[in-house]
Coordinates of C-alpha atoms and ligand atoms in Angstrom, one line a residue:
X3 CA -21.8 -24.8 70.5
X4 CA -22.2 -28.0 68.5
X5 CA -22.9 -26.1 65.3
X6 CA -19.7 -24.1 65.8
X7 CA -17.7 -27.2 66.4
X8 CA -19.1 -28.8 63.2
X9 CA -18.1 -25.7 61.1
X10 CA -14.6 -25.8 62.6
X11 CA -14.3 -29.5 61.8
X12 CA -15.4 -29.0 58.2
X13 CA -12.9 -26.2 57.8
X14 CA -10.0 -28.3 59.1
X15 CA -11.0 -31.2 56.7
X16 CA -11.1 -28.7 53.8
X17 CA -7.7 -27.4 54.6
X18 CA -6.4 -30.9 54.9
X19 CA -7.9 -31.8 51.5
X20 CA -6.5 -28.5 50.0
X21 CA -3.0 -29.1 51.2
X22 CA -0.4 -31.2 49.4
X23 CA 0.5 -34.5 50.7
X24 CA 3.7 -35.9 49.3
X25 CA 5.5 -38.9 50.8
X26 CA 3.8 -38.4 54.1
X27 CA 4.7 -34.5 54.2
X28 CA 2.0 -31.9 54.5
X29 CA 2.3 -28.4 52.9
X30 CA 0.2 -25.3 52.7
X31 CA -1.9 -24.9 49.6
X32 CA 0.3 -23.8 46.6
X33 CA -1.3 -23.0 43.3
X34 CA 0.5 -20.5 41.0
X35 CA -2.2 -20.7 38.5
X36 CA -4.7 -19.1 40.8
X37 CA -6.1 -15.8 39.4
X38 CA -6.3 -12.8 41.7
X39 CA -8.3 -9.7 41.5
X40 CA -6.6 -7.0 43.4
X41 CA -6.5 -3.3 43.6
X42 CA -2.8 -2.3 43.1
X43 CA -1.4 0.9 44.4
X44 CA 2.4 0.8 43.7
X45 CA 3.2 3.7 45.9
X46 CA 1.5 2.0 48.9
X47 CA 3.3 -1.3 48.2
X48 CA 6.7 0.4 47.8
X49 CA 6.3 2.7 50.8
X50 CA 7.0 6.4 51.2
X51 CA 10.7 5.9 51.9
X52 CA 11.5 3.7 48.9
X53 CA 14.0 4.8 46.2
X54 CA 11.4 5.0 43.4
X55 CA 9.0 7.1 45.4
X56 CA 11.7 9.5 46.6
X57 CA 13.1 9.8 43.0
X58 CA 9.5 10.5 41.8
X59 CA 8.9 13.2 44.5
X60 CA 12.3 14.9 43.7
X61 CA 11.7 15.0 39.9
X62 CA 8.2 16.3 40.6
X63 CA 9.8 19.3 42.2
X64 CA 12.0 20.0 39.2
X65 CA 10.9 22.6 36.5
X66 CA 10.9 20.6 33.2
X67 CA 9.1 23.3 31.2
X68 CA 12.3 23.7 29.0
X69 CA 11.8 20.1 28.0
X70 CA 7.9 20.2 27.8
X71 CA 7.9 23.2 25.5
X72 CA 9.9 21.3 22.9
X73 CA 7.0 18.9 22.3
X74 CA 4.4 20.1 19.8
X75 CA 0.8 19.2 19.9
X76 CA 0.8 17.5 16.4
X77 CA 2.1 14.0 15.8
X78 CA 2.3 11.1 18.2
X79 CA 1.3 11.6 21.8
X80 CA 4.7 11.8 23.7
X81 CA 5.6 10.2 27.0
X82 CA 5.5 12.8 29.8
X83 CA 9.0 14.2 30.2
X84 CA 8.6 13.8 34.0
X85 CA 8.1 10.1 33.5
X86 CA 11.1 9.9 31.2
X87 CA 13.4 11.8 33.7
X88 CA 12.2 9.6 36.6
X89 CA 12.9 6.4 34.6
X90 CA 16.3 7.6 33.6
X91 CA 17.4 8.8 37.0
X92 CA 16.1 5.6 38.6
X93 CA 18.1 3.6 36.0
X94 CA 21.3 5.4 36.8
X95 CA 20.5 4.9 40.5
X96 CA 20.0 1.2 40.2
X97 CA 22.6 0.4 37.6
X98 CA 20.3 0.1 34.6
X99 CA 22.5 2.4 32.3
X100 CA 20.3 2.8 29.3
X101 CA 17.1 1.9 27.4
X102 CA 17.8 -1.8 26.9
X103 CA 18.7 -2.6 30.6
X104 CA 15.8 -0.5 31.8
X105 CA 13.5 -2.3 29.5
X106 CA 14.8 -5.7 30.5
X107 CA 14.2 -5.0 34.1
X108 CA 11.0 -3.1 34.1
X109 CA 8.6 -6.0 34.5
X110 CA 10.4 -7.3 37.6
X111 CA 11.1 -4.0 39.2
X112 CA 8.2 -2.6 41.0
X113 CA 9.9 0.8 41.2
X114 CA 10.0 1.0 37.4
X115 CA 6.4 -0.1 37.2
X116 CA 5.4 2.7 39.6
X117 CA 7.5 5.4 37.8
X118 CA 6.1 4.3 34.4
X119 CA 2.6 3.7 35.6
X120 CA 2.9 0.4 33.7
X121 CA 3.1 2.3 30.5
X122 CA 6.8 1.7 29.8
X123 CA 8.4 3.4 26.9
X124 CA 10.4 1.5 24.2
X125 CA 14.2 1.4 24.8
X126 CA 14.7 3.6 21.7
X127 CA 12.4 6.2 23.1
X128 CA 14.4 6.3 26.3
X129 CA 17.8 6.5 24.6
X130 CA 16.5 9.2 22.2
X131 CA 15.2 11.3 25.0
X132 CA 18.6 11.0 26.8
X133 CA 20.5 12.3 23.8
X134 CA 17.9 14.9 22.7
X135 CA 17.8 16.6 26.0
X136 CA 21.4 16.7 27.0
X137 CA 21.5 20.3 28.0
X138 CA 18.2 20.1 29.9
X139 CA 19.4 17.0 31.8
X140 CA 22.5 19.2 32.9
X141 CA 20.0 21.7 34.1
X142 CA 18.1 19.1 36.1
X143 CA 21.4 18.2 37.8
X144 CA 21.8 21.9 38.7
X145 CA 18.2 22.0 40.1
X146 CA 19.0 18.9 42.2
X147 CA 22.1 20.7 43.6
X148 CA 19.9 23.6 44.5
X149 CA 17.4 21.3 46.2
X150 CA 20.3 19.8 48.3
X151 CA 21.2 23.4 49.3
X152 CA 17.6 24.1 50.3
X153 CA 17.7 20.9 52.4
X154 CA 20.8 22.1 54.3
X155 CA 22.9 19.3 52.8
X156 CA 25.7 21.5 51.4
X157 CA 28.0 22.9 54.2
X158 CA 30.1 25.3 52.0
X159 CA 33.1 24.6 54.1
X160 CA 35.4 22.4 51.9
X161 CA 35.0 21.9 48.2
X162 CA 37.2 19.2 46.8
X163 CA 37.9 19.1 43.1
X164 CA 39.1 15.9 41.5
X165 CA 39.0 13.8 38.3
X166 CA 38.4 10.1 37.7
X167 CA 39.2 8.2 34.6
X168 CA 36.2 6.2 33.3
X169 CA 36.6 3.8 30.3
X170 CA 35.1 5.0 27.1
X171 CA 32.9 2.7 25.1
X172 CA 35.8 2.1 22.8
X173 CA 38.1 -0.9 21.9
X174 CA 41.8 -0.2 22.7
X175 CA 42.8 -2.2 19.6
X176 CA 40.8 0.3 17.6
X177 CA 43.3 3.0 18.6
X178 CA 45.5 3.4 15.5
X179 CA 48.1 5.8 14.2
X180 CA 48.4 6.8 10.5
X181 CA 50.5 3.7 9.6
X182 CA 48.0 1.3 11.3
X183 CA 45.1 3.0 9.5
X184 CA 46.9 2.8 6.1
X185 CA 47.7 -1.0 6.7
X186 CA 44.1 -1.8 7.4
X187 CA 42.8 0.3 4.5
X188 CA 45.1 -1.7 2.1
X189 CA 43.8 -4.9 3.5
X190 CA 40.2 -3.8 3.0
X191 CA 40.8 -2.6 -0.5
X192 CA 42.3 -6.0 -1.3
X193 CA 39.3 -7.8 0.1
X194 CA 37.0 -5.6 -1.9
X195 CA 38.8 -6.4 -5.1
X196 CA 38.6 -10.1 -4.4
X197 CA 34.9 -9.8 -3.6
X198 CA 34.2 -7.9 -6.8
X199 CA 36.3 -10.4 -8.9
X200 CA 34.2 -13.3 -7.3
X201 CA 37.3 -14.8 -5.7
X202 CA 35.4 -15.2 -2.4
X203 CA 32.5 -17.6 -2.1
X204 CA 29.3 -16.6 -0.5
X205 CA 26.1 -18.5 0.3
X206 CA 23.9 -16.1 -1.4
X207 CA 24.0 -12.7 -3.3
X208 CA 22.5 -11.2 -0.3
X209 CA 25.4 -12.2 1.9
X210 CA 27.9 -10.9 -0.7
X211 CA 26.2 -7.4 -0.8
X212 CA 26.1 -7.3 3.0
X213 CA 29.8 -8.0 3.2
X214 CA 30.5 -5.5 0.5
X215 CA 28.5 -2.8 2.4
X216 CA 30.3 -3.6 5.6
X217 CA 33.8 -3.4 4.0
X218 CA 32.9 -0.1 2.2
X219 CA 31.6 1.4 5.5
X220 CA 34.8 0.5 7.3
X221 CA 36.9 1.9 4.4
X222 CA 35.0 5.2 4.7
X223 CA 35.7 5.4 8.4
X224 CA 39.4 4.8 7.8
X225 CA 39.5 7.5 5.2
X226 CA 37.8 10.0 7.5
X227 CA 40.3 9.0 10.2
X228 CA 43.2 9.5 7.8
X229 CA 42.0 13.1 7.0
X230 CA 41.7 14.0 10.6
X231 CA 45.0 12.5 11.6
X232 CA 46.8 14.3 8.7
X233 CA 45.2 17.6 9.7
X234 CA 46.4 17.1 13.3
X235 CA 50.0 16.6 12.0
X236 CA 50.2 12.8 12.3
X237 CA 52.5 12.6 9.2
X238 CA 55.3 13.8 11.4
X239 CA 54.2 12.2 14.6
X240 CA 53.6 8.4 15.0
X241 CA 52.3 9.0 18.5
X242 CA 49.1 10.6 17.3
X243 CA 46.3 8.1 17.3
X244 CA 42.6 7.9 16.4
X245 CA 40.2 5.6 18.1
X246 CA 37.8 4.2 15.4
X247 CA 35.0 3.2 17.8
X248 CA 35.0 6.4 19.8
X249 CA 37.3 9.0 18.1
X250 CA 36.8 11.6 21.0
X251 CA 38.1 9.1 23.7
X252 CA 41.8 9.5 24.5
X253 CA 44.3 6.9 25.7
X254 CA 44.7 7.6 29.4
X255 CA 46.6 5.8 32.2
X256 CA 44.5 4.9 35.2
X257 CA 45.6 4.6 38.8
X258 CA 46.8 1.1 38.2
X259 CA 48.9 2.1 35.3
X260 CA 46.6 0.5 32.7
X261 CA 46.2 2.3 29.4
X262 CA 42.8 2.6 27.9
X263 CA 40.6 4.8 25.8
X264 CA 39.0 6.8 28.6
X265 CA 37.3 10.1 29.5
X266 CA 38.2 12.2 32.5
X267 CA 35.3 12.9 34.7
X268 CA 35.7 16.1 36.8
X269 CA 33.9 16.4 40.1
X270 CA 33.4 19.2 42.6
X271 CA 32.2 17.7 45.9
X272 CA 31.1 19.4 49.1
X273 CA 32.4 17.5 52.2
X274 CA 29.4 17.7 54.4
X275 CA 27.5 14.8 52.8
X276 CA 29.6 14.3 49.6
X277 CA 27.1 16.2 47.5
X278 CA 28.3 16.8 43.9
X279 CA 28.0 20.5 43.2
X280 CA 29.5 20.4 39.7
X281 CA 30.5 17.8 37.1
X282 CA 32.1 17.9 33.7
X283 CA 33.6 15.2 31.5
X284 CA 36.7 16.2 29.4
X285 CA 38.7 14.4 26.8
X286 CA 42.0 15.4 28.2
X287 CA 43.9 13.1 30.6
X288 CA 45.3 16.1 32.5
X289 CA 43.5 17.8 35.2
X290 CA 45.5 21.0 34.6
X291 CA 43.4 24.1 33.9
X292 CA 40.2 22.5 35.4
X293 CA 40.4 24.2 38.9
X294 CA 38.8 27.6 37.9
X295 CA 36.0 26.2 35.6
X296 CA 35.0 23.6 38.1
X297 CA 34.9 26.0 41.0
X298 CA 32.9 28.6 38.9
X299 CA 30.5 25.9 37.8
X300 CA 30.0 24.9 41.4
X301 CA 29.3 28.6 42.3
X302 CA 26.8 28.8 39.4
X303 CA 24.9 25.7 40.5
X304 CA 24.8 26.5 44.3
X305 CA 24.8 30.4 44.2
X306 CA 27.5 30.4 46.9
X307 CA 31.2 30.1 47.4
X308 CA 33.0 27.5 49.6
X309 CA 35.2 28.7 52.4
X310 CA 38.1 26.4 51.2
X311 CA 38.8 24.9 47.8
X312 CA 41.0 21.7 47.7
X313 CA 42.6 20.0 44.7
X314 CA 45.6 17.8 44.1
X315 CA 48.9 18.7 42.5
X316 CA 47.6 17.8 39.0
X317 CA 45.5 20.9 38.8
X318 CA 47.7 24.0 39.2
X319 CA 49.7 25.4 36.3
X320 CA 52.8 27.6 37.0
X321 CA 50.8 30.8 37.2
X322 CA 47.9 29.3 39.1
X323 CA 49.5 30.0 42.6
X324 CA 49.6 33.7 42.1
X325 CA 46.0 33.7 40.8
X326 CA 44.9 31.6 43.8
X327 CA 46.5 34.2 46.2
X328 CA 44.6 37.1 44.6
X329 CA 41.3 35.3 44.8
X330 CA 39.9 36.4 48.2
X331 CA 36.5 34.6 47.8
X332 CA 38.0 31.3 48.9
X333 CA 41.1 29.8 50.6
X334 CA 42.9 27.4 48.3
X335 CA 44.8 24.2 49.5
X336 CA 46.6 22.9 46.4
X337 CA 50.0 21.5 46.4
X338 CA 52.4 21.9 43.5
X339 CA 53.7 18.8 41.6
X340 CA 57.0 18.4 43.4
X341 CA 55.9 19.3 46.9
X342 CA 55.8 15.9 48.3
X343 CA 58.7 14.4 46.4
X344 CA 61.1 17.3 47.1
X345 CA 60.3 17.8 50.7
X346 CA 62.9 15.4 51.9
X347 CA 65.3 15.9 48.9
X348 CA 68.1 18.2 50.0
X349 CA 69.1 18.6 46.4
X350 CA 65.8 20.0 45.2
X351 CA 65.9 23.7 44.3
X352 CA 63.3 24.3 47.1
X353 CA 65.9 23.4 49.7
X354 CA 68.7 25.6 48.4
X355 CA 69.3 28.6 50.6
X356 CA 68.7 32.0 49.0
X357 CA 70.8 35.1 49.9
X358 CA 68.5 38.0 48.9
X359 CA 71.0 40.8 49.0
X360 CA 73.6 39.0 46.8
X361 CA 70.9 37.3 44.7
X362 CA 72.7 33.9 45.0
X363 CA 71.7 30.5 46.1
X364 CA 73.8 28.0 48.2
X365 CA 73.5 24.3 47.6
X366 CA 73.9 21.8 50.5
X367 CA 77.7 21.6 49.8
X368 CA 77.9 25.4 50.3
X369 CA 78.6 26.1 46.6
X370 CA 77.3 29.3 45.2
X371 CA 74.8 29.4 42.4
X372 CA 74.7 32.8 40.6
X373 CA 72.2 34.3 38.1
X374 CA 73.1 33.6 34.5
X375 CA 70.3 34.8 32.3
X376 CA 66.5 35.0 32.0
X377 CA 64.9 32.3 29.8
X378 CA 61.5 31.1 28.6
X379 CA 60.2 27.6 29.1
X380 CA 58.1 25.6 26.5
X381 CA 54.9 27.1 27.9
X382 CA 56.2 30.6 27.5
X383 CA 56.8 31.2 31.3
X384 CA 59.9 33.3 32.1
X385 CA 62.4 32.0 34.7
X386 CA 65.8 33.1 36.0
X387 CA 68.6 30.5 35.5
X388 CA 71.2 30.1 38.2
X389 CA 74.3 28.0 37.8
X390 CA 76.7 26.5 40.4
X391 CA 80.3 27.8 40.2
X392 CA 82.0 24.5 40.2
X393 CA 80.5 21.0 40.8
X394 CA 83.6 19.1 39.9
X395 CA 84.7 16.8 42.6
X396 CA 81.4 17.1 44.5
X397 CA 80.9 13.9 46.6
X398 CA 77.1 14.0 46.2
X399 CA 76.9 15.0 42.5
X400 CA 75.3 11.7 41.6
X401 CA 72.3 12.7 43.7
X402 CA 72.2 16.3 42.7
X403 CA 73.1 16.7 39.1
X404 CA 70.7 15.4 36.5
X405 CA 71.8 13.5 33.5
X406 CA 71.8 15.0 30.0
X407 CA 68.9 14.1 27.7
X408 CA 70.8 12.1 25.3
X409 CA 73.1 10.0 27.4
X410 CA 74.5 9.3 30.9
X411 CA 76.9 12.3 30.7
X412 CA 76.2 14.7 33.6
X413 CA 75.6 18.3 32.9
X414 CA 78.6 20.2 34.0
X415 CA 77.6 22.5 36.8
X416 CA 74.2 22.2 38.4
X417 CA 71.6 24.8 37.3
X418 CA 68.3 25.7 38.9
X419 CA 65.3 27.6 37.3
X420 CA 63.6 30.1 39.5
X421 CA 60.2 31.3 38.4
X422 CA 58.6 34.6 39.8
X423 CA 55.6 32.3 40.9
X424 CA 57.9 30.3 43.1
X425 CA 57.3 32.7 46.1
X426 CA 53.6 32.0 45.9
X427 CA 54.3 28.3 45.7
X428 CA 56.4 28.5 48.8
X429 CA 53.6 30.3 50.7
X430 CA 51.2 27.6 49.6
X431 CA 53.6 24.9 50.9
X432 CA 53.9 26.6 54.2
X433 CA 50.1 26.8 54.5
X434 CA 49.7 23.1 53.6
X435 CA 52.4 22.1 56.1
X436 CA 50.7 23.9 59.0
X437 CA 48.5 21.8 61.4
X438 CA 45.3 23.5 60.2
X439 CA 46.4 23.1 56.6
X440 CA 47.1 19.4 57.0
X441 CA 43.7 18.8 58.6
X442 CA 41.8 20.7 55.9
X443 CA 43.7 19.1 53.0
X444 CA 43.0 15.7 54.4
X445 CA 39.3 16.3 53.9
X446 CA 40.0 16.0 50.1
X447 CA 40.9 12.4 50.3
X448 CA 38.0 11.4 52.5
X449 CA 35.6 13.3 50.2
X450 CA 36.6 12.4 46.7
X451 CA 37.9 8.8 47.1
X452 CA 34.6 7.4 48.5
X453 CA 32.8 9.1 45.6
X454 CA 35.0 7.4 43.0
X455 CA 34.6 4.1 44.8
X456 CA 30.9 4.4 45.1
X457 CA 30.3 5.3 41.5
X458 CA 32.6 2.6 40.0
X459 CA 32.7 -0.2 42.4
X460 CA 29.4 0.0 44.3
X461 CA 27.2 1.2 41.4
X462 CA 29.1 -0.6 38.7
X463 CA 29.6 2.4 36.5
X464 CA 33.0 1.3 35.2
X465 CA 32.4 2.3 31.5
X466 CA 30.4 4.9 29.6
X467 CA 27.7 3.3 27.4
X468 CA 27.5 6.2 25.0
X469 CA 30.2 7.4 22.6
X470 CA 31.4 11.0 22.0
X471 CA 32.2 13.8 24.5
X472 CA 28.7 15.4 24.5
X473 CA 26.9 12.1 25.1
X474 CA 29.2 10.9 27.9
X475 CA 28.5 14.2 29.6
X476 CA 24.8 13.4 29.6
X477 CA 25.5 10.1 31.2
X478 CA 27.6 11.6 33.8
X479 CA 25.0 14.2 34.6
X480 CA 22.5 11.4 35.1
X481 CA 24.9 9.5 37.3
X482 CA 25.6 12.7 39.3
X483 CA 21.8 13.3 39.8
X484 CA 21.5 9.6 41.0
X485 CA 24.4 10.1 43.4
X486 CA 22.9 13.3 45.0
X487 CA 19.5 11.6 45.2
X488 CA 21.2 8.8 47.0
X489 CA 22.7 11.2 49.5
X490 CA 19.3 12.8 50.0
X491 CA 17.8 9.4 50.8
X492 CA 20.7 8.6 53.2
X493 CA 21.0 12.0 55.0
X494 CA 18.1 14.3 54.0
X495 CA 15.0 12.2 53.9
X496 CA 13.4 14.0 56.9
X497 CA 14.3 17.4 55.5
X498 CA 12.8 16.3 52.1
X499 CA 9.5 15.4 53.6
X500 CA 9.2 18.8 55.3
X501 CA 10.2 20.5 52.1
X502 CA 7.5 18.5 50.2
X503 CA 4.9 19.5 52.7
X504 CA 5.8 23.2 52.4
X505 CA 5.8 22.9 48.6
X506 CA 2.3 21.4 48.6
X507 CA 1.1 24.2 50.9
X508 CA 2.5 26.9 48.7
X509 CA 1.4 25.2 45.4
Ligands
SF4_613 S1 76.5 18.9 42.5 FE1 77.1 21.1 42.6 S2 75.2 22.0 43.3 FE2 74.9 19.9 43.7 S3 75.6 19.6 45.8 FE3 77.3 19.2 44.5 S4 78.4 21.1 44.3 FE4 76.4 21.6 45.1

């Protein structure tokens, strides 16, 4: 007993001596210089449910043989494509969008240390991998979509298709028309002449040569841009512009009305857990014409068709409605451009009464509009033109008749253009106005809006890092993989564990 009490006493004294004592305060021992010899297992430390471990398990399930086969045995020993994919997906998951931010964060991020096994690639190696394997990365996205299907995370009820504008890595002031390019080129030529005539002072010859090289490079860029703009017909169109930092980005107007060099990222989203089933970035601000390709891509990636396909009024062309009616594989819920604005407008052509036997329309004032002739619009679509008999003295003509293009003068008698496709548009309107139609179409908003918000606001992906259409598509595929992985972590973790066990048994 005595011996035990003495041991305890000595231990307390040692603790006391080991502790800090400052100004009468006592602290636990704190020595950062102390060396430790520990056996580290990152997976154990992180835990089976951690983001890095789940990403690692998911990428391990992917078939990367199409990437692996491109590495030859001679030359430097390459990083394992699985490691590279895991690092990239983790980067887009965490908001490290590229080699440099990944490299910057790797030492302090246990997930990256685990995924790289503490053998972290150089930032250039990561960036080169991302660009070199752009098609293969798109294939990995398709494989992740299939995995989501296998985990029961795709409902195949409602597929929403929508686009979001994302800033290009391009300066808005670098967007120039032919005149702007010519002005800058003249300025550069003047500077170059001054430089060669030694009218500009430099600290050294080296500095002078560097400046000369920079100016010549810019001049070449401007000359290339001039050629492209002339080919596109810019000599007769001041509106045609070329962005010198990312020529493929286009000036687009976002939801707040701000104009920027942007890309238009198209998404097909299943509404069960907001799994992305297809993505594609385009360089066109308009969504028109993207409905069929996105639906088809979704079917290719999932191997199945959704019961309903939903999209906003920016998607259909004039002939889309008839095509949608003929497609019996899915039910479409897509409004036309004027559906919402014309619903309460009595002077919209949609609200004029048609008398089938006489082939005439009646306006709200009861005036007859008769067939005049068949015309073609600028897109080549035929339409039947009807004109009112007499609009003079109409008390509501200000609301009904549109103004002529070149002034305030009203066009004499009101005309309306009736397309053969209008009947299909009317049937679509009826479907969307039904109780079921309203409920189904509402799913679009609650599916795509959170997706856009999550990507841009929560994940911080407000701008592409890379330049050019092909490269921004690689980035968006990585972002889409990260999005689906996040959904698996949130909603499919248990199903994934069971899937992994089965995969191990069958391996
Ligand atoms: S402007 Fe002509 S078409 Fe329009 S409401 Fe008046 S009479 Fe009818």
